[in-house]
Amino acid sequence: MRKKIILLLFLLFVIVGLSLLAYYKIFSDKEEIKTKKEENKEIKEENYNLSLMAVGDALIHDGVYKDAYTSNGNYDFNKMFTYFKDIVPNYDLAFYNQETIIGGKNLGVSSYPLFNSPDEIANNLTDMGFNIVNLASNHTMDKLEKGASYSAKFWKNKEDVYAVGNYESKEDRDNVVIKEKNGITYSVLAYTYGTNGMPVPEGKEYLVNLYSDEVAKADIEKVRDKVDVLIVSMHWGSEYVNEPTEEQKRQAQYLASLGVDIIIGTHPHVVQPITFIDKTLVIYSLGNFISAQETDNQRTGLMVSLDINKVKKGEDINISIDNVKGDLIWTYHERYRNFKVIPFSKLDNLSLPNYENIYNEYSKYVNLYNNENITVGPLKEA
């Protein structure tokens, strides 16, 4: 009898214990679910936005700088960019390509084939709000080491400008530069296909970034995981051709595979398409921003705007390139006097006879690949 009582007590004890354990498990699960819900409520979605606009080549022929010459022996290009004073300040980031070297007036201001442009063109454009500048072009070495060294020092002294592709030292070239604006971090790299055969001094390859897949890969891997957005400026392609070459397409695909977010192309001096490769935005060529080149194709350039959006929720971060818009600009002059860069939306038949036909002819290249995420039309103004 006593054994039965002990057994019953033991069973009762086991049943009570198991019941308590089950209750504790159910209570714990409920508390865990409640805690997770409370934690999820606390993780707010944060949204950040960074706007960018870009134009192409500042190709300063003698016709352009002679028109900018003033009676005191200096140069003033401001009047040429009147229309952009209401456009550029609307954007957080504004890119242009300094096609022709700022090599120092002591070497002589000069035009094609060996360019050297006045300091004032750079000063005027950056004062207007351009704050990302490509320096890696086929003309970077036009004034050899002295010119390239002057350029690197000149741009390094512009603290509010992110100038890339031409450096004072190997340390400067290899330094990972990360900028931040509106809660978004970004970095910019720049390369040119070559220097028109002008020699780059041995041991001073930092004077101009020459492109190779290997060099680009090494540079990108150093910075890719440290920034939200990576932009690469590419001086590439064939001049005066409105469609990208197979090599441009290959390089774009390769850079996209390495995680580049935005590729900005220059050099062809004419408009080429904008497209996406997966999530990578590719602007194959912006054409000329200003030049004294003569054909309608060369005088028609491209300006592009876009939004960089960052959505952060806890440790999860999503970056997207949205609201991509491209529109055309025209370099106006009267027999190489009174140069002005004018958006097509500001033109009429008096300033450019047949301007609508010219617009239709070259705007078709902007969205040649029929990407629904890209629109054609005027950029926003103040």
Coordinates of N, CA and C in Angstrom, one line a residue, residues 79-290:
K79 N 29.2 84.2 -68.2 CA 28.1 84.5 -69.1 C 27.7 83.3 -70.0
M80 N 28.6 82.4 -70.1 CA 28.3 81.3 -71.0 C 27.3 80.2 -70.3
F81 N 27.2 80.3 -69.0 CA 26.5 79.3 -68.3 C 25.3 79.9 -67.5
T82 N 24.8 81.0 -68.0 CA 23.7 81.7 -67.3 C 22.5 80.8 -67.0
Y83 N 22.2 80.0 -67.9 CA 21.0 79.1 -67.7 C 21.2 78.1 -66.6
F84 N 22.5 77.7 -66.3 CA 22.8 76.7 -65.3 C 22.8 77.2 -63.9
K85 N 22.8 78.5 -63.7 CA 22.8 79.1 -62.4 C 21.5 78.8 -61.7
D86 N 20.5 78.5 -62.4 CA 19.2 78.1 -61.9 C 18.9 76.6 -61.8
I87 N 19.9 75.8 -62.3 CA 19.8 74.4 -62.4 C 20.7 73.7 -61.4
V88 N 22.0 74.0 -61.4 CA 23.0 73.3 -60.6 C 22.7 73.4 -59.1
P89 N 22.3 74.5 -58.6 CA 22.1 74.6 -57.1 C 21.0 73.8 -56.6
N90 N 20.1 73.2 -57.5 CA 19.0 72.4 -57.0 C 19.5 71.0 -56.6
Y91 N 20.7 70.6 -56.9 CA 21.2 69.3 -56.7 C 22.3 69.2 -55.6
D92 N 22.3 68.1 -54.9 CA 23.3 68.0 -53.8 C 24.7 67.7 -54.5
L93 N 24.7 67.0 -55.5 CA 26.0 66.6 -56.2 C 25.8 67.1 -57.7
A94 N 26.9 67.7 -58.2 CA 26.9 68.1 -59.6 C 28.2 67.8 -60.2
F95 N 28.2 67.0 -61.3 CA 29.4 66.4 -61.9 C 29.6 67.1 -63.3
Y96 N 30.9 67.4 -63.6 CA 31.3 67.7 -65.0 C 32.7 67.2 -65.3
N97 N 33.0 67.0 -66.5 CA 34.3 66.5 -67.0 C 35.2 67.6 -67.4
Q98 N 36.3 67.9 -66.7 CA 37.3 68.9 -67.2 C 38.2 68.2 -68.2
E99 N 37.7 68.2 -69.4 CA 38.3 67.5 -70.5 C 39.7 68.0 -70.8
T100 N 39.9 69.3 -70.7 CA 41.2 69.9 -71.0 C 41.9 70.4 -69.8
I101 N 43.1 70.1 -69.7 CA 43.9 70.2 -68.4 C 44.0 71.7 -68.0
I102 N 43.9 71.9 -66.7 CA 44.2 73.2 -66.1 C 45.6 73.1 -65.7
G103 N 46.5 73.5 -66.6 CA 47.9 73.2 -66.4 C 48.8 74.4 -66.0
G104 N 48.1 75.6 -65.7 CA 48.9 76.7 -65.3 C 49.2 77.7 -66.5
K105 N 48.9 78.9 -66.3 CA 49.1 79.9 -67.4 C 50.5 80.1 -67.8
N106 N 51.4 79.8 -66.8 CA 52.9 80.0 -67.1 C 53.3 79.0 -68.2
L107 N 52.5 78.0 -68.5 CA 52.9 77.1 -69.6 C 52.2 77.5 -70.9
G108 N 51.4 78.6 -70.8 CA 50.7 79.1 -72.0 C 49.3 78.5 -72.2
V109 N 48.3 79.3 -72.2 CA 46.9 78.8 -72.5 C 46.9 78.4 -74.0
S110 N 46.3 77.2 -74.3 CA 46.4 76.7 -75.6 C 45.2 75.8 -76.0
S111 N 45.1 75.6 -77.3 CA 43.9 74.8 -77.8 C 44.4 73.5 -78.4
Y112 N 43.6 72.9 -79.3 CA 43.9 71.7 -80.0 C 45.2 71.8 -80.7
P113 N 46.1 70.8 -80.7 CA 45.9 69.4 -80.2 C 46.4 69.3 -78.7
L114 N 47.2 70.2 -78.2 CA 47.7 70.1 -76.9 C 47.1 71.2 -76.1
F115 N 46.1 70.9 -75.3 CA 45.3 71.9 -74.6 C 45.9 72.3 -73.3
N116 N 45.6 73.6 -72.9 CA 45.9 74.1 -71.6 C 44.9 75.2 -71.3
S117 N 44.0 74.9 -70.4 CA 42.9 75.8 -70.2 C 43.1 76.8 -69.0
P118 N 42.5 78.0 -69.0 CA 42.6 78.9 -67.9 C 42.0 78.4 -66.6
D119 N 42.6 78.8 -65.5 CA 42.1 78.4 -64.2 C 40.6 78.8 -64.1
E120 N 40.3 80.0 -64.7 CA 39.0 80.6 -64.5 C 37.8 79.7 -64.9
I121 N 38.0 78.8 -65.9 CA 36.9 77.9 -66.3 C 36.5 77.0 -65.1
A122 N 37.6 76.5 -64.4 CA 37.3 75.6 -63.3 C 36.7 76.4 -62.1
N123 N 37.2 77.6 -61.9 CA 36.7 78.4 -60.8 C 35.3 78.8 -61.0
N124 N 35.0 79.2 -62.2 CA 33.6 79.7 -62.5 C 32.6 78.5 -62.4
L125 N 32.9 77.3 -62.8 CA 32.0 76.2 -62.8 C 31.9 75.7 -61.3
T126 N 32.9 75.6 -60.6 CA 32.8 75.2 -59.2 C 32.1 76.2 -58.3
D127 N 32.3 77.5 -58.6 CA 31.6 78.5 -57.9 C 30.1 78.4 -58.1
M128 N 29.7 77.9 -59.3 CA 28.3 77.8 -59.7 C 27.7 76.6 -58.9
G129 N 28.5 75.7 -58.4 CA 28.0 74.5 -57.7 C 28.4 73.2 -58.1
F130 N 29.2 73.1 -59.2 CA 29.7 71.8 -59.6 C 30.7 71.3 -58.5
N131 N 30.5 70.1 -58.0 CA 31.4 69.7 -56.9 C 32.0 68.3 -57.0
I132 N 31.7 67.7 -58.2 CA 32.5 66.4 -58.5 C 33.0 66.7 -59.9
V133 N 34.3 66.5 -60.1 CA 35.0 66.8 -61.4 C 35.9 65.7 -61.8
N134 N 35.7 65.2 -63.0 CA 36.6 64.2 -63.6 C 37.8 64.9 -64.2
L135 N 39.0 64.4 -63.8 CA 40.3 65.0 -64.4 C 41.0 63.9 -65.2
A136 N 40.5 62.7 -65.3 CA 41.2 61.7 -66.1 C 40.7 61.7 -67.5
S137 N 41.5 62.3 -68.4 CA 41.0 62.3 -69.8 C 42.2 62.1 -70.7
N138 N 42.0 62.0 -72.0 CA 43.1 61.8 -72.9 C 43.9 63.0 -73.1
H139 N 43.5 64.1 -72.5 CA 44.3 65.4 -72.5 C 45.0 65.7 -71.2
T140 N 44.9 64.8 -70.2 CA 45.5 65.1 -68.9 C 47.0 65.4 -69.0
M141 N 47.7 64.7 -69.9 CA 49.2 64.8 -70.0 C 49.6 65.8 -71.2
D142 N 48.7 66.6 -71.7 CA 49.0 67.5 -72.8 C 50.1 68.4 -72.5
K143 N 50.3 68.8 -71.3 CA 51.4 69.7 -70.9 C 52.4 69.0 -70.0
L144 N 52.4 67.7 -70.3 CA 53.4 66.8 -69.6 C 53.3 66.9 -68.1
E145 N 54.4 66.5 -67.5 CA 54.4 66.4 -66.0 C 54.1 67.7 -65.3
K146 N 54.7 68.8 -65.8 CA 54.4 70.1 -65.2 C 53.0 70.5 -65.2
G147 N 52.3 70.3 -66.3 CA 50.9 70.6 -66.4 C 50.0 69.7 -65.5
A148 N 50.3 68.4 -65.6 CA 49.5 67.5 -64.7 C 49.8 67.7 -63.3
S149 N 51.0 68.1 -62.9 CA 51.3 68.4 -61.5 C 50.6 69.6 -61.0
Y150 N 50.6 70.7 -61.9 CA 49.9 71.9 -61.5 C 48.4 71.6 -61.4
S151 N 47.8 70.8 -62.3 CA 46.4 70.5 -62.2 C 46.1 69.8 -60.9
A152 N 46.9 68.8 -60.5 CA 46.6 68.0 -59.3 C 46.6 68.9 -58.1
K153 N 47.6 69.8 -58.0 CA 47.7 70.7 -56.9 C 46.6 71.7 -56.9
F154 N 46.2 72.3 -58.0 CA 45.1 73.2 -58.2 C 43.8 72.6 -57.6
W155 N 43.5 71.4 -58.0 CA 42.3 70.8 -57.6 C 42.3 70.3 -56.2
K156 N 43.4 69.9 -55.7 CA 43.5 69.5 -54.3 C 43.2 70.7 -53.4
N157 N 43.5 71.9 -53.8 CA 43.3 73.1 -53.0 C 41.8 73.5 -52.9
K158 N 41.0 72.9 -53.8 CA 39.6 73.1 -53.8 C 38.9 72.1 -52.8
E159 N 38.8 72.5 -51.5 CA 38.4 71.5 -50.5 C 37.0 71.1 -50.6
D160 N 36.1 71.9 -51.2 CA 34.7 71.5 -51.3 C 34.4 70.8 -52.7
V161 N 35.4 70.5 -53.4 CA 35.3 69.8 -54.7 C 35.9 68.4 -54.7
Y162 N 35.2 67.4 -55.1 CA 35.7 66.0 -55.2 C 36.2 65.8 -56.6
A163 N 37.5 66.1 -56.7 CA 38.2 66.0 -58.1 C 38.9 64.6 -58.1
V164 N 38.8 63.9 -59.2 CA 39.3 62.5 -59.3 C 40.0 62.2 -60.6
G165 N 41.0 61.4 -60.5 CA 41.6 60.9 -61.7 C 43.0 61.4 -62.0
N166 N 43.4 62.5 -61.2 CA 44.7 63.1 -61.4 C 45.2 63.6 -60.0
Y167 N 46.4 63.1 -59.6 CA 46.8 63.2 -58.2 C 48.3 63.7 -58.1
E168 N 48.6 64.3 -56.9 CA 49.9 64.8 -56.6 C 50.9 63.8 -56.3
S169 N 50.4 62.6 -55.7 CA 51.3 61.6 -55.2 C 50.6 60.3 -55.2
K170 N 51.4 59.2 -55.1 CA 50.8 57.9 -55.0 C 49.9 57.7 -53.8
E171 N 50.3 58.4 -52.7 CA 49.5 58.3 -51.5 C 48.1 58.9 -51.7
D172 N 48.1 60.1 -52.4 CA 46.8 60.7 -52.8 C 46.0 59.8 -53.7
R173 N 46.7 59.2 -54.6 CA 46.0 58.3 -55.6 C 45.4 57.1 -54.9
D174 N 46.1 56.5 -53.9 CA 45.7 55.3 -53.3 C 44.7 55.5 -52.1
N175 N 44.7 56.8 -51.6 CA 43.8 57.1 -50.5 C 42.3 56.9 -50.8
V176 N 41.6 56.2 -49.9 CA 40.2 56.0 -50.1 C 39.5 57.2 -49.6
V177 N 38.8 57.9 -50.5 CA 38.1 59.2 -50.1 C 36.6 58.9 -50.0
I178 N 36.1 59.1 -48.8 CA 34.7 58.8 -48.6 C 34.0 60.1 -48.2
K179 N 33.0 60.5 -48.9 CA 32.2 61.7 -48.6 C 30.8 61.3 -48.0
E180 N 30.2 62.2 -47.3 CA 28.8 62.0 -46.8 C 28.0 63.2 -47.0
K181 N 26.7 62.9 -47.4 CA 25.8 64.0 -47.6 C 24.4 63.4 -47.4
N182 N 23.6 64.1 -46.6 CA 22.2 63.7 -46.3 C 22.1 62.3 -45.8
G183 N 23.1 61.9 -45.0 CA 23.0 60.5 -44.5 C 23.4 59.4 -45.4
I184 N 24.0 59.8 -46.6 CA 24.4 58.8 -47.6 C 25.9 59.0 -47.8
T185 N 26.7 57.9 -47.7 CA 28.1 57.9 -48.0 C 28.4 57.5 -49.4
Y186 N 29.4 58.2 -50.0 CA 29.7 57.9 -51.4 C 31.2 58.1 -51.7
S187 N 31.6 57.4 -52.7 CA 33.0 57.5 -53.2 C 33.0 57.6 -54.7
V188 N 34.0 58.2 -55.3 CA 34.1 58.4 -56.7 C 35.5 58.0 -57.2
L189 N 35.5 57.2 -58.3 CA 36.7 56.7 -58.9 C 36.7 57.2 -60.4
A190 N 37.8 57.4 -61.0 CA 37.9 57.9 -62.4 C 39.0 57.3 -63.2
Y191 N 38.8 57.0 -64.4 CA 39.8 56.4 -65.3 C 39.6 56.9 -66.7
T192 N 40.8 56.9 -67.5 CA 40.8 57.2 -68.9 C 41.4 56.0 -69.6
Y193 N 41.0 55.9 -70.9 CA 41.5 54.8 -71.7 C 43.0 55.0 -72.1
G194 N 43.4 56.3 -72.1 CA 44.8 56.6 -72.6 C 45.0 58.1 -72.6
T195 N 46.2 58.5 -73.1 CA 46.6 60.0 -73.1 C 47.1 60.4 -74.4
N196 N 46.5 59.9 -75.5 CA 46.9 60.3 -76.9 C 48.4 60.1 -77.1
G197 N 48.9 59.1 -76.5 CA 50.3 58.8 -76.7 C 51.3 59.7 -75.9
M198 N 50.8 60.7 -75.2 CA 51.6 61.5 -74.4 C 52.1 60.7 -73.2
P199 N 53.5 60.7 -72.9 CA 54.0 59.8 -71.9 C 53.7 60.2 -70.5
V200 N 53.4 59.2 -69.7 CA 53.3 59.3 -68.3 C 54.6 58.9 -67.6
P201 N 55.2 59.8 -66.9 CA 56.6 59.5 -66.3 C 56.6 58.3 -65.5
E202 N 57.6 57.5 -65.7 CA 57.7 56.2 -64.9 C 57.8 56.5 -63.4
G203 N 57.1 55.8 -62.7 CA 57.0 56.1 -61.2 C 56.1 57.1 -60.8
K204 N 55.5 57.8 -61.8 CA 54.5 58.9 -61.5 C 53.2 58.6 -62.2
E205 N 52.8 57.3 -62.2 CA 51.6 56.9 -62.8 C 50.3 57.5 -62.1
Y206 N 50.5 58.0 -60.9 CA 49.4 58.7 -60.2 C 49.0 60.0 -60.8
L207 N 49.8 60.5 -61.8 CA 49.4 61.7 -62.4 C 48.1 61.6 -63.2
V208 N 47.8 60.4 -63.7 CA 46.5 60.2 -64.4 C 46.2 58.7 -64.2
N209 N 44.9 58.4 -63.9 CA 44.4 57.0 -63.8 C 44.1 56.4 -65.1
L210 N 45.0 55.5 -65.6 CA 44.7 54.8 -66.8 C 43.9 53.5 -66.4
Y211 N 42.9 53.2 -67.3 CA 42.0 52.1 -67.0 C 42.7 50.8 -67.3
S212 N 42.5 49.8 -66.4 CA 42.6 48.4 -66.7 C 41.6 47.7 -65.8
D213 N 41.1 46.5 -66.2 CA 40.2 45.7 -65.4 C 40.8 45.5 -64.0
E214 N 42.1 45.1 -64.0 CA 42.8 44.8 -62.8 C 42.9 46.0 -61.8
V215 N 43.3 47.1 -62.4 CA 43.4 48.3 -61.5 C 42.0 48.7 -61.0
A216 N 41.0 48.7 -61.8 CA 39.7 49.1 -61.4 C 39.2 48.1 -60.3
K217 N 39.4 46.9 -60.5 CA 38.9 45.8 -59.5 C 39.6 46.1 -58.1
A218 N 40.9 46.3 -58.1 CA 41.6 46.6 -56.9 C 41.1 47.8 -56.2
D219 N 40.9 48.9 -56.9 CA 40.4 50.1 -56.4 C 38.9 49.9 -55.8
I220 N 38.1 49.3 -56.5 CA 36.7 49.1 -56.1 C 36.6 48.2 -54.9
E221 N 37.4 47.2 -54.8 CA 37.4 46.3 -53.7 C 37.8 47.0 -52.4
K222 N 38.7 48.0 -52.5 CA 39.1 48.7 -51.3 C 38.0 49.6 -50.7
V223 N 37.0 50.0 -51.5 CA 36.0 50.9 -51.0 C 34.6 50.4 -51.1
R224 N 34.3 49.4 -51.8 CA 32.9 49.0 -52.1 C 32.1 48.8 -50.8
D225 N 32.7 48.1 -49.8 CA 31.9 47.8 -48.6 C 31.9 48.9 -47.6
K226 N 32.6 50.0 -47.9 CA 32.7 51.1 -47.0 C 31.7 52.2 -47.2
V227 N 31.0 52.2 -48.4 CA 30.1 53.3 -48.8 C 28.8 52.8 -49.2
D228 N 27.8 53.7 -49.2 CA 26.5 53.3 -49.7 C 26.5 53.3 -51.2
V229 N 27.2 54.3 -51.8 CA 27.1 54.5 -53.2 C 28.5 54.6 -53.8
L230 N 28.8 53.9 -54.9 CA 30.1 54.0 -55.6 C 29.8 54.5 -57.0
I231 N 30.5 55.6 -57.4 CA 30.4 56.2 -58.7 C 31.7 56.0 -59.4
V232 N 31.7 55.6 -60.7 CA 32.9 55.5 -61.5 C 32.7 56.4 -62.7
S233 N 33.7 57.3 -62.9 CA 33.7 58.1 -64.1 C 34.7 57.4 -65.1
M234 N 34.1 57.2 -66.3 CA 34.9 56.5 -67.4 C 35.0 57.3 -68.6
H235 N 36.3 57.6 -69.0 CA 36.7 58.3 -70.2 C 37.0 57.2 -71.2
W236 N 36.0 57.0 -72.1 CA 36.1 55.7 -72.9 C 35.4 55.9 -74.3
G237 N 35.4 54.9 -75.1 CA 34.6 54.9 -76.3 C 35.3 55.5 -77.5
S238 N 34.5 55.6 -78.6 CA 35.0 56.2 -79.8 C 34.3 57.6 -80.0
E239 N 35.1 58.5 -80.5 CA 34.7 59.9 -80.7 C 33.6 59.9 -81.8
Y240 N 32.6 60.8 -81.6 CA 31.6 61.2 -82.5 C 30.7 60.0 -83.0
V241 N 30.6 59.0 -82.1 CA 29.7 57.8 -82.4 C 28.6 57.8 -81.3
N242 N 27.4 57.8 -81.8 CA 26.3 57.9 -80.8 C 25.9 56.6 -80.1
E243 N 26.5 55.5 -80.5 CA 26.2 54.2 -79.8 C 27.5 53.7 -79.2
P244 N 27.4 53.2 -78.0 CA 28.6 52.7 -77.3 C 29.2 51.5 -78.1
T245 N 30.5 51.5 -78.0 CA 31.3 50.4 -78.6 C 31.1 49.1 -77.8
E246 N 31.5 48.0 -78.4 CA 31.4 46.7 -77.7 C 32.3 46.7 -76.4
E247 N 33.4 47.4 -76.5 CA 34.3 47.5 -75.4 C 33.7 48.3 -74.2
Q248 N 33.0 49.4 -74.6 CA 32.3 50.1 -73.5 C 31.3 49.2 -72.8
K249 N 30.5 48.5 -73.6 CA 29.5 47.6 -73.1 C 30.2 46.6 -72.2
R250 N 31.3 46.0 -72.6 CA 32.0 45.0 -71.8 C 32.5 45.6 -70.5
Q251 N 33.1 46.8 -70.6 CA 33.6 47.4 -69.3 C 32.5 47.8 -68.4
A252 N 31.3 48.2 -69.0 CA 30.2 48.6 -68.1 C 29.7 47.3 -67.4
Q253 N 29.6 46.2 -68.1 CA 29.1 45.0 -67.5 C 30.1 44.5 -66.4
Y254 N 31.4 44.7 -66.7 CA 32.4 44.3 -65.7 C 32.3 45.1 -64.4
L255 N 32.2 46.4 -64.6 CA 32.1 47.3 -63.5 C 30.8 47.1 -62.7
A256 N 29.7 46.8 -63.4 CA 28.5 46.5 -62.7 C 28.6 45.2 -61.9
S257 N 29.3 44.2 -62.4 CA 29.5 42.9 -61.7 C 30.3 43.1 -60.4
L258 N 31.1 44.2 -60.3 CA 31.9 44.5 -59.2 C 31.1 45.4 -58.1
G259 N 29.9 45.7 -58.5 CA 29.1 46.5 -57.5 C 29.0 48.0 -57.7
V260 N 29.5 48.5 -58.8 CA 29.4 49.9 -59.0 C 28.0 50.3 -59.2
D261 N 27.6 51.4 -58.6 CA 26.2 51.9 -58.6 C 25.9 52.8 -59.8
I262 N 26.8 53.7 -60.1 CA 26.6 54.7 -61.2 C 27.9 54.8 -62.0
I263 N 27.8 54.6 -63.4 CA 28.9 54.8 -64.3 C 28.6 56.1 -65.1
I264 N 29.5 57.1 -65.1 CA 29.3 58.3 -65.9 C 30.4 58.3 -67.0
G265 N 29.9 58.3 -68.2 CA 30.8 58.2 -69.3 C 31.1 59.5 -70.0
T266 N 32.3 59.7 -70.5 CA 32.7 60.9 -71.2 C 33.7 60.5 -72.3
H267 N 34.0 61.4 -73.2 CA 35.0 61.3 -74.3 C 34.5 61.3 -75.7
P268 N 33.3 60.6 -76.0 CA 32.9 60.6 -77.4 C 32.5 62.0 -78.0
H269 N 32.2 63.0 -77.1 CA 31.9 64.3 -77.5 C 30.5 64.4 -78.2
V270 N 29.7 63.3 -78.1 CA 28.3 63.2 -78.6 C 27.5 62.4 -77.6
V271 N 26.2 62.6 -77.7 CA 25.3 61.9 -76.7 C 25.3 60.4 -77.0
Q272 N 25.3 59.6 -76.0 CA 25.1 58.2 -76.1 C 24.0 57.8 -75.0
P273 N 23.5 56.6 -75.1 CA 22.4 56.2 -74.3 C 22.7 56.1 -72.8
I274 N 21.5 56.2 -72.0 CA 21.5 55.9 -70.6 C 20.8 54.6 -70.5
T275 N 21.3 53.7 -69.6 CA 20.6 52.4 -69.4 C 20.9 51.9 -68.0
F276 N 20.3 50.8 -67.6 CA 20.6 50.0 -66.4 C 21.1 48.7 -66.8
I277 N 22.2 48.3 -66.1 CA 22.7 46.9 -66.1 C 22.4 46.3 -64.8
D278 N 21.4 45.5 -64.6 CA 20.8 45.1 -63.3 C 20.5 46.4 -62.5
K279 N 21.2 46.7 -61.4 CA 20.9 47.9 -60.6 C 21.9 49.0 -60.9
T280 N 22.8 48.8 -61.8 CA 23.8 49.8 -62.1 C 23.4 50.7 -63.2
L281 N 23.4 52.0 -62.9 CA 23.0 53.0 -63.9 C 24.2 53.3 -64.8
V282 N 24.1 53.2 -66.1 CA 25.2 53.5 -67.0 C 24.8 54.7 -67.9
I283 N 25.6 55.7 -67.8 CA 25.4 56.9 -68.7 C 26.6 56.8 -69.7
Y284 N 26.4 56.3 -70.9 CA 27.5 55.9 -71.7 C 28.3 57.2 -72.2
S285 N 27.6 58.3 -72.5 CA 28.4 59.5 -72.9 C 27.4 60.7 -72.7
L286 N 27.9 61.7 -72.0 CA 27.2 63.0 -71.8 C 27.4 63.9 -72.9
G287 N 28.4 63.6 -73.8 CA 28.7 64.6 -74.9 C 29.4 65.8 -74.4
N288 N 29.4 66.8 -75.2 CA 30.1 68.1 -74.8 C 29.2 68.9 -73.9
F289 N 29.8 69.5 -72.9 CA 29.1 70.6 -72.1 C 29.3 71.9 -72.8
I290 N 30.5 72.2 -73.1 CA 30.8 73.4 -73.9 C 32.1 73.1 -74.8

